[in-house]
CSV table of C-alpha atoms in Angstrom, one decimal:
chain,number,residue,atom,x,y,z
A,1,UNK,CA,-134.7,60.2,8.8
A,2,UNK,CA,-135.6,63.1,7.1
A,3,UNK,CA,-135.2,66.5,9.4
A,4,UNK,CA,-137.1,69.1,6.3
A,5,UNK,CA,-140.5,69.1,7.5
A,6,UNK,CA,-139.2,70.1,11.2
A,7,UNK,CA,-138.3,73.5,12.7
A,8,UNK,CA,-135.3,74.1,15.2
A,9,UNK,CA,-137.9,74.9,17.6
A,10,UNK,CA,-139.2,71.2,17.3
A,11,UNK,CA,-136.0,69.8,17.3
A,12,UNK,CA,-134.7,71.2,20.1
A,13,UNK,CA,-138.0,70.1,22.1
A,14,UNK,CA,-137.4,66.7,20.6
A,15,UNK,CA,-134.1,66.6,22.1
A,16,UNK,CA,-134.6,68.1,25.2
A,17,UNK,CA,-137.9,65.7,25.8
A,18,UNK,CA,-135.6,62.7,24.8
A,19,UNK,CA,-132.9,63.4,26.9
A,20,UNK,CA,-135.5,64.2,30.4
A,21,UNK,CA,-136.6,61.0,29.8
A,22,UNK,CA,-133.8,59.0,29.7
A,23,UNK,CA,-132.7,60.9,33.2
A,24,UNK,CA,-135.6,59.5,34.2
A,25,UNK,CA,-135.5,56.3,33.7
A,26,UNK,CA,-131.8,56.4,34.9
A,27,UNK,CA,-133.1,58.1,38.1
A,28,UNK,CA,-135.9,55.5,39.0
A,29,UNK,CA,-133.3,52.5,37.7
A,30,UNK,CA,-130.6,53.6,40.0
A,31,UNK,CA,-133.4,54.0,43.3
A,32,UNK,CA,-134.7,50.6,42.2
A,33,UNK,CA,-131.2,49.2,43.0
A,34,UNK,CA,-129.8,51.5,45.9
A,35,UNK,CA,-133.4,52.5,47.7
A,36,UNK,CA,-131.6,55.8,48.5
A,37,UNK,CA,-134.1,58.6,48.3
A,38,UNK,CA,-131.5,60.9,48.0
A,39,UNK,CA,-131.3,59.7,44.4
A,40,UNK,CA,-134.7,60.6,43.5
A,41,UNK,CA,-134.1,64.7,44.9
A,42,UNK,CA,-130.7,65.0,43.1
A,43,UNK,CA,-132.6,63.4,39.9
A,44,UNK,CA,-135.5,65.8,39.4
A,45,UNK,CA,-133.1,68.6,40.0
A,46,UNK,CA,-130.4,67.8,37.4
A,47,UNK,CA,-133.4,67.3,35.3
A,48,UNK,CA,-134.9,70.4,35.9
A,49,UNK,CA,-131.9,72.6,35.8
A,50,UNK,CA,-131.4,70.5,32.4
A,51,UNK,CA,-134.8,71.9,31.2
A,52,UNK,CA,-133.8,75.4,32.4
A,53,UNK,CA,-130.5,75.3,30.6
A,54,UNK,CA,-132.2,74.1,27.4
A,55,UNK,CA,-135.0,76.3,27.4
A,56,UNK,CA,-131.9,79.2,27.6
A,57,UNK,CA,-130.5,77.3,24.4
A,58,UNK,CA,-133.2,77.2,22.2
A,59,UNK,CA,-134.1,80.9,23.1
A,60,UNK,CA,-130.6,81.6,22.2
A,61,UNK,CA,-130.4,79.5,19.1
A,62,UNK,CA,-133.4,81.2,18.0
A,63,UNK,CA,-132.9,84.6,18.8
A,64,UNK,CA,-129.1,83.8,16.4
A,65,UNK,CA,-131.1,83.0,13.4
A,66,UNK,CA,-133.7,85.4,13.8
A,67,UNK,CA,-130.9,88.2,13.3
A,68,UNK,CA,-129.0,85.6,11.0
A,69,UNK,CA,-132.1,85.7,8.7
A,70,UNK,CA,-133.1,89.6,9.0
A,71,UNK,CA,-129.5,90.1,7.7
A,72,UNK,CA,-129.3,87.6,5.2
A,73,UNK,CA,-132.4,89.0,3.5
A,74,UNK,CA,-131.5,92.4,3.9
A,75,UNK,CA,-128.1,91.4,2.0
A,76,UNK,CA,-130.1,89.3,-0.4
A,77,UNK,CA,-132.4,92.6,-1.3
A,78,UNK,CA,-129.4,94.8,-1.1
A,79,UNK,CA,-127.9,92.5,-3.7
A,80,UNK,CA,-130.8,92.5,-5.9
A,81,UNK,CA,-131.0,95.9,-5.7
A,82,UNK,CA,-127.3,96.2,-7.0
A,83,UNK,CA,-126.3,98.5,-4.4
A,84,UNK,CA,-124.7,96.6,-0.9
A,85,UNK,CA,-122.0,93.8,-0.9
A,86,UNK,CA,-122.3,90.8,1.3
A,87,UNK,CA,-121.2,91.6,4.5
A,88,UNK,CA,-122.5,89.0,7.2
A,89,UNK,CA,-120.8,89.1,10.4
A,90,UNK,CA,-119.5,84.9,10.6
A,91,UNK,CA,-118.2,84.7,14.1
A,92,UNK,CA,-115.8,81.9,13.2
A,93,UNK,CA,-118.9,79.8,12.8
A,94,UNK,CA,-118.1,77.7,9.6
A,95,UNK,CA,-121.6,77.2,8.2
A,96,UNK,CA,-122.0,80.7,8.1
A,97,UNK,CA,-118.8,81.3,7.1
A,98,UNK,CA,-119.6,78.7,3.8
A,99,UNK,CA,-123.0,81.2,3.1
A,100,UNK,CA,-121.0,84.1,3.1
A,101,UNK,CA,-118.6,82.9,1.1
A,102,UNK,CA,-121.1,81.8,-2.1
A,103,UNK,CA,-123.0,85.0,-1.2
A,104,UNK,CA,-120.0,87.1,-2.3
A,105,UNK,CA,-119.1,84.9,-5.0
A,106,UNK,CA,-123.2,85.4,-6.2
A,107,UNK,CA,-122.8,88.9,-5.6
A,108,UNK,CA,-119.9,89.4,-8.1
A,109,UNK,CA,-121.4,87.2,-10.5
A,110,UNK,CA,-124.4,89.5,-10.4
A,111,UNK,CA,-122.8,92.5,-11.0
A,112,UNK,CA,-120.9,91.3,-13.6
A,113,UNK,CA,-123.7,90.0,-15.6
A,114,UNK,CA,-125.5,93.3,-14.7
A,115,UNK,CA,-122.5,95.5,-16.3
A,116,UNK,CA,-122.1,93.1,-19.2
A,117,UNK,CA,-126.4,93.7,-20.1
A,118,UNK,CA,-125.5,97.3,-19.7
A,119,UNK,CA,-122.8,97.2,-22.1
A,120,UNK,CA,-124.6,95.4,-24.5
A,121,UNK,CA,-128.0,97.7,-23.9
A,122,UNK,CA,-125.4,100.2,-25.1
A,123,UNK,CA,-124.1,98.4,-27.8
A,124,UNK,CA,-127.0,98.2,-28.9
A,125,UNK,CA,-128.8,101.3,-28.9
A,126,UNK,CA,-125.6,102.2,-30.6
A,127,UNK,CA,-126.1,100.3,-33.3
A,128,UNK,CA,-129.8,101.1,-34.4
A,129,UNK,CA,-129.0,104.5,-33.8
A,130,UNK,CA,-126.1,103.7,-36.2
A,131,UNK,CA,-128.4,101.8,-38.5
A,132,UNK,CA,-131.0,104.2,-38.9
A,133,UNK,CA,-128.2,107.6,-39.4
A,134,UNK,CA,-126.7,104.9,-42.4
A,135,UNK,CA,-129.8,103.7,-44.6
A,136,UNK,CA,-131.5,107.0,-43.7
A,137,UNK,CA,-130.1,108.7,-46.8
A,138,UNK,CA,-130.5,105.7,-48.8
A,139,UNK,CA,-134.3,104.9,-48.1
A,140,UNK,CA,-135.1,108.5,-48.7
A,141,UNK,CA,-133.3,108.6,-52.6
A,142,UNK,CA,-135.6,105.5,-53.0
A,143,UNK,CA,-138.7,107.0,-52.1
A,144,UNK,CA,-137.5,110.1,-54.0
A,145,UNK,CA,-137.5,108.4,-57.6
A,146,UNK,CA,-140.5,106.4,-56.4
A,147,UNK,CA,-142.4,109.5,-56.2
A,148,UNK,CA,-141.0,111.1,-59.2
A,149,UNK,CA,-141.5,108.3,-61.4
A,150,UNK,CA,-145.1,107.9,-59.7
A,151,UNK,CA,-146.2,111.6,-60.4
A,152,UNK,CA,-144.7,112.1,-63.7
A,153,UNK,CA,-145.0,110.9,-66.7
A,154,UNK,CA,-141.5,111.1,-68.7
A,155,UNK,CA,-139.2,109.3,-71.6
A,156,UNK,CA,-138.1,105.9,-71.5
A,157,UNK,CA,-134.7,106.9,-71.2
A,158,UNK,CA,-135.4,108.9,-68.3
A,159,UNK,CA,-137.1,106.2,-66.7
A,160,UNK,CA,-134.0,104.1,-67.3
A,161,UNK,CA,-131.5,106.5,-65.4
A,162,UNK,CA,-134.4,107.0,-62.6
A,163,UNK,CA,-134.2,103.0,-62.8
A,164,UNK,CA,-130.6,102.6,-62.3
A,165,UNK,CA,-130.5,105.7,-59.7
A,166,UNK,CA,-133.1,103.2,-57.3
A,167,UNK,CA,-130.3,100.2,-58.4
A,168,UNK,CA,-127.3,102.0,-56.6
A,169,UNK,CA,-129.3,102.6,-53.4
A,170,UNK,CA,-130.7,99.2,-53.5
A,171,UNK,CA,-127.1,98.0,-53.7
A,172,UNK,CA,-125.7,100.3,-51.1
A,173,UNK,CA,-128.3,99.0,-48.4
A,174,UNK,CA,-127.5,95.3,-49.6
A,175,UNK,CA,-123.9,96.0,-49.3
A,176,UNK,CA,-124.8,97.3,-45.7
A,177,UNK,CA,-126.7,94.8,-44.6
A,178,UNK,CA,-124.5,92.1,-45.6
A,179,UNK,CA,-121.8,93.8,-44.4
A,180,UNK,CA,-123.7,94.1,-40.9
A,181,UNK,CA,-124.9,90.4,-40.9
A,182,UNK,CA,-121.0,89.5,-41.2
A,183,UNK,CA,-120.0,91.4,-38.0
A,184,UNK,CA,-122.5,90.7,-35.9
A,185,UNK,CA,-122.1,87.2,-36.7
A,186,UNK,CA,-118.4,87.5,-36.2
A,187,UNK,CA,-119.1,89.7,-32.6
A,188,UNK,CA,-121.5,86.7,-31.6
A,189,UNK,CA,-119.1,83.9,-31.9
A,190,UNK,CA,-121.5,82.4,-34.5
A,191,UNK,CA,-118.9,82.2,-37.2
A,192,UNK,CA,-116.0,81.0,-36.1
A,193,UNK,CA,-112.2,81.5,-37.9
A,194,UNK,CA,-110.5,78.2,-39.1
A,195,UNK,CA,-106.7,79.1,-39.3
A,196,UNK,CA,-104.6,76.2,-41.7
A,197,UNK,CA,-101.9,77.0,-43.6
A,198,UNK,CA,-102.0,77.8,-46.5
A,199,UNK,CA,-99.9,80.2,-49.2
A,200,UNK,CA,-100.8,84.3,-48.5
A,201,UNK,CA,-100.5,84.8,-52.1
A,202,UNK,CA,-103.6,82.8,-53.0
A,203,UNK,CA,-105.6,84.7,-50.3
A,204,UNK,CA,-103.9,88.2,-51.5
A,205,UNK,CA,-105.0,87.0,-55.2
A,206,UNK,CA,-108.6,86.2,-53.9
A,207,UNK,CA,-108.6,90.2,-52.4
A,208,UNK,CA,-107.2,91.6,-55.8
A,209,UNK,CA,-110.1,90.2,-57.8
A,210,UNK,CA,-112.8,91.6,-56.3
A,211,UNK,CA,-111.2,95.4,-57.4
A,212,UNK,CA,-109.9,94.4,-60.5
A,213,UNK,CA,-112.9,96.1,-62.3
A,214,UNK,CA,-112.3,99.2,-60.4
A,215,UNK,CA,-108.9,99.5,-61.1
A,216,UNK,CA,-109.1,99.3,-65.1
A,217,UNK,CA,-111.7,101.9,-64.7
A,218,UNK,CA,-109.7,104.4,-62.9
A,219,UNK,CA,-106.4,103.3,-64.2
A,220,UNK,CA,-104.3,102.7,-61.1
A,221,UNK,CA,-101.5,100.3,-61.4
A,222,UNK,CA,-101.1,97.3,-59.2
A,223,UNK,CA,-97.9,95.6,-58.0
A,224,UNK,CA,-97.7,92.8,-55.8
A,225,UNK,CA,-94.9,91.9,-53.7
A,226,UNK,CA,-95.1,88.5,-52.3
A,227,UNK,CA,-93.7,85.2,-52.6
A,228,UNK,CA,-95.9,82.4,-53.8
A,229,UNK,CA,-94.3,79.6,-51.5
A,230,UNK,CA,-95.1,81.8,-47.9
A,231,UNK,CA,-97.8,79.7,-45.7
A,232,UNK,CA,-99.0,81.1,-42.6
A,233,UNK,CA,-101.2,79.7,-40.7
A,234,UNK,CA,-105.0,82.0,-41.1
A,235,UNK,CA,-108.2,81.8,-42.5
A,236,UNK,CA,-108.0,82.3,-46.5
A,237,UNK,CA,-111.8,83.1,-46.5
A,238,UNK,CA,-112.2,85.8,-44.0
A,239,UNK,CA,-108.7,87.2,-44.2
A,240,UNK,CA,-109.4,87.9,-47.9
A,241,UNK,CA,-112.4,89.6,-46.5
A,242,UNK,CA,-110.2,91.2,-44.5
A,243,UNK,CA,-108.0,92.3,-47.3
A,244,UNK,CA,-110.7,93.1,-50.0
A,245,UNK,CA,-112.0,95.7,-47.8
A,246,UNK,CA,-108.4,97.7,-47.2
A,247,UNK,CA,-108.1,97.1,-51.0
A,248,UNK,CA,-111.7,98.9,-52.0
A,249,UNK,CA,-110.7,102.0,-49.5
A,250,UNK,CA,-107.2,102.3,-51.4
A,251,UNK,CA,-109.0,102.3,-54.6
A,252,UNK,CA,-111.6,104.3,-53.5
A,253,UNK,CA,-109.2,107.1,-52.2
A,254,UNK,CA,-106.5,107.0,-54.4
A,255,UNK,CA,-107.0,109.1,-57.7
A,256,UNK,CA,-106.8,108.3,-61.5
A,257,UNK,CA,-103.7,107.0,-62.6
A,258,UNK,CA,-102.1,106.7,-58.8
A,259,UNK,CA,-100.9,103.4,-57.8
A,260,UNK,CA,-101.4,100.4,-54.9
A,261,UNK,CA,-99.1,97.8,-53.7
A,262,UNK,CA,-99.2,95.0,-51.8
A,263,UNK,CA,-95.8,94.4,-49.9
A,264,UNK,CA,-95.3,90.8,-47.6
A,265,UNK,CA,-92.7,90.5,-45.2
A,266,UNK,CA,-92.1,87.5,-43.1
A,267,UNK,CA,-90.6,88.5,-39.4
A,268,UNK,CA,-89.7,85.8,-36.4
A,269,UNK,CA,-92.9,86.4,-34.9
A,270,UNK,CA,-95.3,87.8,-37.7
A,271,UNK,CA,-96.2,88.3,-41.3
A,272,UNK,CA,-96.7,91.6,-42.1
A,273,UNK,CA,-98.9,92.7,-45.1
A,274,UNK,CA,-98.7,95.8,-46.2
A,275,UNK,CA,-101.1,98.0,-48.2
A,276,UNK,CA,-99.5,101.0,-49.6
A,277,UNK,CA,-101.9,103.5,-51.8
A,278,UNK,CA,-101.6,106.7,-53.4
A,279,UNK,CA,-104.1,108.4,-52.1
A,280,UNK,CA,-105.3,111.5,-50.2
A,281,UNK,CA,-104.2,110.6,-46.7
A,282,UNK,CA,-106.1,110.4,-42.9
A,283,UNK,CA,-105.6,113.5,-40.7
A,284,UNK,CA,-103.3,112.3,-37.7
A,285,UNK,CA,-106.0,113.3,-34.9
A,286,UNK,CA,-108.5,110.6,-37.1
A,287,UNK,CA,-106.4,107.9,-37.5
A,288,UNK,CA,-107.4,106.2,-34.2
A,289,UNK,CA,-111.2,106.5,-34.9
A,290,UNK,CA,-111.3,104.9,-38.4
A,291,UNK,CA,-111.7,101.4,-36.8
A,292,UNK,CA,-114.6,102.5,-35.5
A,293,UNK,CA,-118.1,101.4,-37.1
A,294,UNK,CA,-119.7,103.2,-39.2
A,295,UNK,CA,-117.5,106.1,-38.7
A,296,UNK,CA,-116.5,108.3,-41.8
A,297,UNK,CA,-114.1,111.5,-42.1
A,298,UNK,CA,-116.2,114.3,-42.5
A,299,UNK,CA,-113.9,114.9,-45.3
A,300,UNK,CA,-115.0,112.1,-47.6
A,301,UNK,CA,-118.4,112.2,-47.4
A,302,UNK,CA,-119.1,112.4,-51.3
A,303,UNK,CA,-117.1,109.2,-51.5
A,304,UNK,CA,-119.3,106.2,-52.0
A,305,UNK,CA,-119.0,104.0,-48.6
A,306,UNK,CA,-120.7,103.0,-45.0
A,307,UNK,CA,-117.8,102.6,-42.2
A,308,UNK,CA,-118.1,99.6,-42.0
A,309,UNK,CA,-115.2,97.9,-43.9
A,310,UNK,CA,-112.5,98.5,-41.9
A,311,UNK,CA,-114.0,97.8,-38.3
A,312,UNK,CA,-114.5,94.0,-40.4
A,313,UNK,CA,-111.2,94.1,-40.7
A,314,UNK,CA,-110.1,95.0,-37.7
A,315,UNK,CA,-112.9,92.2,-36.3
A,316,UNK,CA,-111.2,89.5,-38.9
A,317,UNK,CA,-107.8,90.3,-37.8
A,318,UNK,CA,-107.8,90.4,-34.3
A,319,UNK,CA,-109.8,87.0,-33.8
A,320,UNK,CA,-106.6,85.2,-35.8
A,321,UNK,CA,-104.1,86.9,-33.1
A,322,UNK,CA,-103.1,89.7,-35.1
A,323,UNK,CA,-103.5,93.4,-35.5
A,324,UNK,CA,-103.8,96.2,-37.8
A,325,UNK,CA,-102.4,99.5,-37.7
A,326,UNK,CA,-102.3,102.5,-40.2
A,327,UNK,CA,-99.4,105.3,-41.1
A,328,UNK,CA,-100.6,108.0,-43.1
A,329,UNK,CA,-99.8,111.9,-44.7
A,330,UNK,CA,-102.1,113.9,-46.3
A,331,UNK,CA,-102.0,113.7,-50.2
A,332,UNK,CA,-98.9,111.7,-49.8
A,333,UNK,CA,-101.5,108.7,-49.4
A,334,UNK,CA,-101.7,105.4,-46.6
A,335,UNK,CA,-100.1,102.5,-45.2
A,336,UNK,CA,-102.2,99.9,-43.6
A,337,UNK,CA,-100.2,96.9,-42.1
A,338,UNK,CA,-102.1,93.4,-41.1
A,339,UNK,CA,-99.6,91.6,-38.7
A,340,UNK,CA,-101.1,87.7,-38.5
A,341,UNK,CA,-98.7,85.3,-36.3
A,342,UNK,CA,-96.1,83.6,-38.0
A,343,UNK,CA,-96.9,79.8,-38.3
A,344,UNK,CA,-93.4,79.0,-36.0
A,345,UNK,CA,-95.2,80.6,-33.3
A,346,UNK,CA,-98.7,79.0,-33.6
């Protein structure tokens, strides 16, 4: 039998009806057999004070939820509102004592679902505002030659510098974008790092070959320091990503004719990589923002980059169970070491 479509109120007069009723018929069952009238007075009387006593109840009863309710959707707005925890007064009664419960549990959930949307609000106001600081400069360069080469007439030679001036801020915003595609995609989960193992030296070699070109043309020397039969367990791809990106700062900092190497060490419980440069150095009091993105020293602005490179590999890193640190003097150049967990302990 289903009991939704009825209130308390009705079942209560249900019950109450039922049970007058079967008094009675016990009443007039029991004078049918005795013939004492007696039975008949003591009869209505039980059943009247039975009807007293449950009138009492179901005014009680409803009185109880009445307040139950008023405070359950007072807590209900209160926790909509963000501002007032659960707190319902259970009088050892175990139903309410099982609302109560899930109502705290629902309240927590709440909040922490509200704090994580406010955290990622943030995150990402941060990042267009980010977004729009960084291709800000680039965009306007572009309209720059676009005008120019709109408004004047000039030499084909000119046009050809103005031509590959637009190709270098076309290839910074690419760089930029695909740089920015790669983290978020990273941050979301929607990529996801594949460790095997597999020799370092191949994934070092895959790093070194993307600033190869760079190297010739400011003629710093190279030396590698790693043996070719070490297999850790990491993912080559993105840890050459990883590696390529402190590789292009070290190149881009150190001067002509300086030098880079690349030192491995194997320890119990990591493998430590080491990128050594030349180089101008990081102030002390910046060395714990430069893992930040988009952030640059205000020192090396005239330097080609974006900020972005080595929050990717701090992102790359730390998703394979390692972490990165950096030790560096001015113009005695920078150390940046990627620990990665030794394949024992995986």
């Amino acid at each position: 039998m289903k009991t939704s479509g009825f209130s308390v109120r009705k079942i209560v007069l249900i019950v109450l009806i039922g049970a007058v009723i079967t008094a009675l018929t016990l009443i007039i069952a029991m004078y049918a057999m005795t013939g004492n009238s007696i039975i008949i007075y003591g009869g209505f009387a039980l059943t009247t004070a039975l009807l007293l006593w449950g009138a009492v109840f179901l005014r009680l009863l409803q009185r109880k939820l009445s307040e139950f309710t008023s405070d359950l959707c007072r807590t209900l707005d209160g926790m909509m509102n963000g501002n007032e925890k659960p707190e319902i007064n259970l009088e050892e009664e175990s139903l309410l004592a099982r609302i109560s419960h899930r109502l705290e549990r629902l309240y927590h959930t709440m909040q922490e679902n509200r704090k994580k949307l406010e955290s990622e609000k943030t995150e990402l106001q941060t990042l267009v505002s980010d977004i729009s600081h960084q291709t800000k400069t680039p965009i306007a360069n572009l309209k720059m030659i676009n005008e120019t080469m709109l408004g004047h007439s000039m030499p084909e030679e000119r046009q050809k510098e103005f031509l590959i001036a637009a190709g270098s801020q076309l290839d910074k915003l690419d760089f930029m974008i695909q740089a920015l595609v790669k983290t978020s995609r990273l941050e979301t989960g929607l990529i996801v790092l594949e460790k095997k193992s597999s020799p370092i030296y191949e994934t070092i070699v895959a790093a070194v070959n993307g600033v190869l070109t760079v190297l010739e043309k400011k003629e710093i020397g190279l030396a590698v320091d790693c043996s070719e039969e070490l297999c850790i367990a990491h993912d080559s791809r993105w840890t050459a990503e990883a590696l390529f990106n402190l590789l292009d700062n070290a190149v881009k900092y150190t001067p002509m004719n300086g030098n880079i190497r690349i030192v491995v060490q194997e320890w119990e419980m990591y493998v430590k990589l080491d990128v050594i440069d030349t180089g101008k150095g990081i102030p002390e009091s910046e060395q714990a923002a430069i893992f930040k993105r988009f952030y640059r020293e205000d020192t090396v602005r005239e330097v080609e980059g974006n900020g972005i490179g080595l929050y990717l590999v701090r992102e790359i890193i730390t998703k394979q169970g390692g972490y990165v640190k950096v030790k560096s003097e001015i113009s005695k150049g920078s150390i940046f070491s990627v620990l990665l967990p030794n394949q024992r302990q995986l």
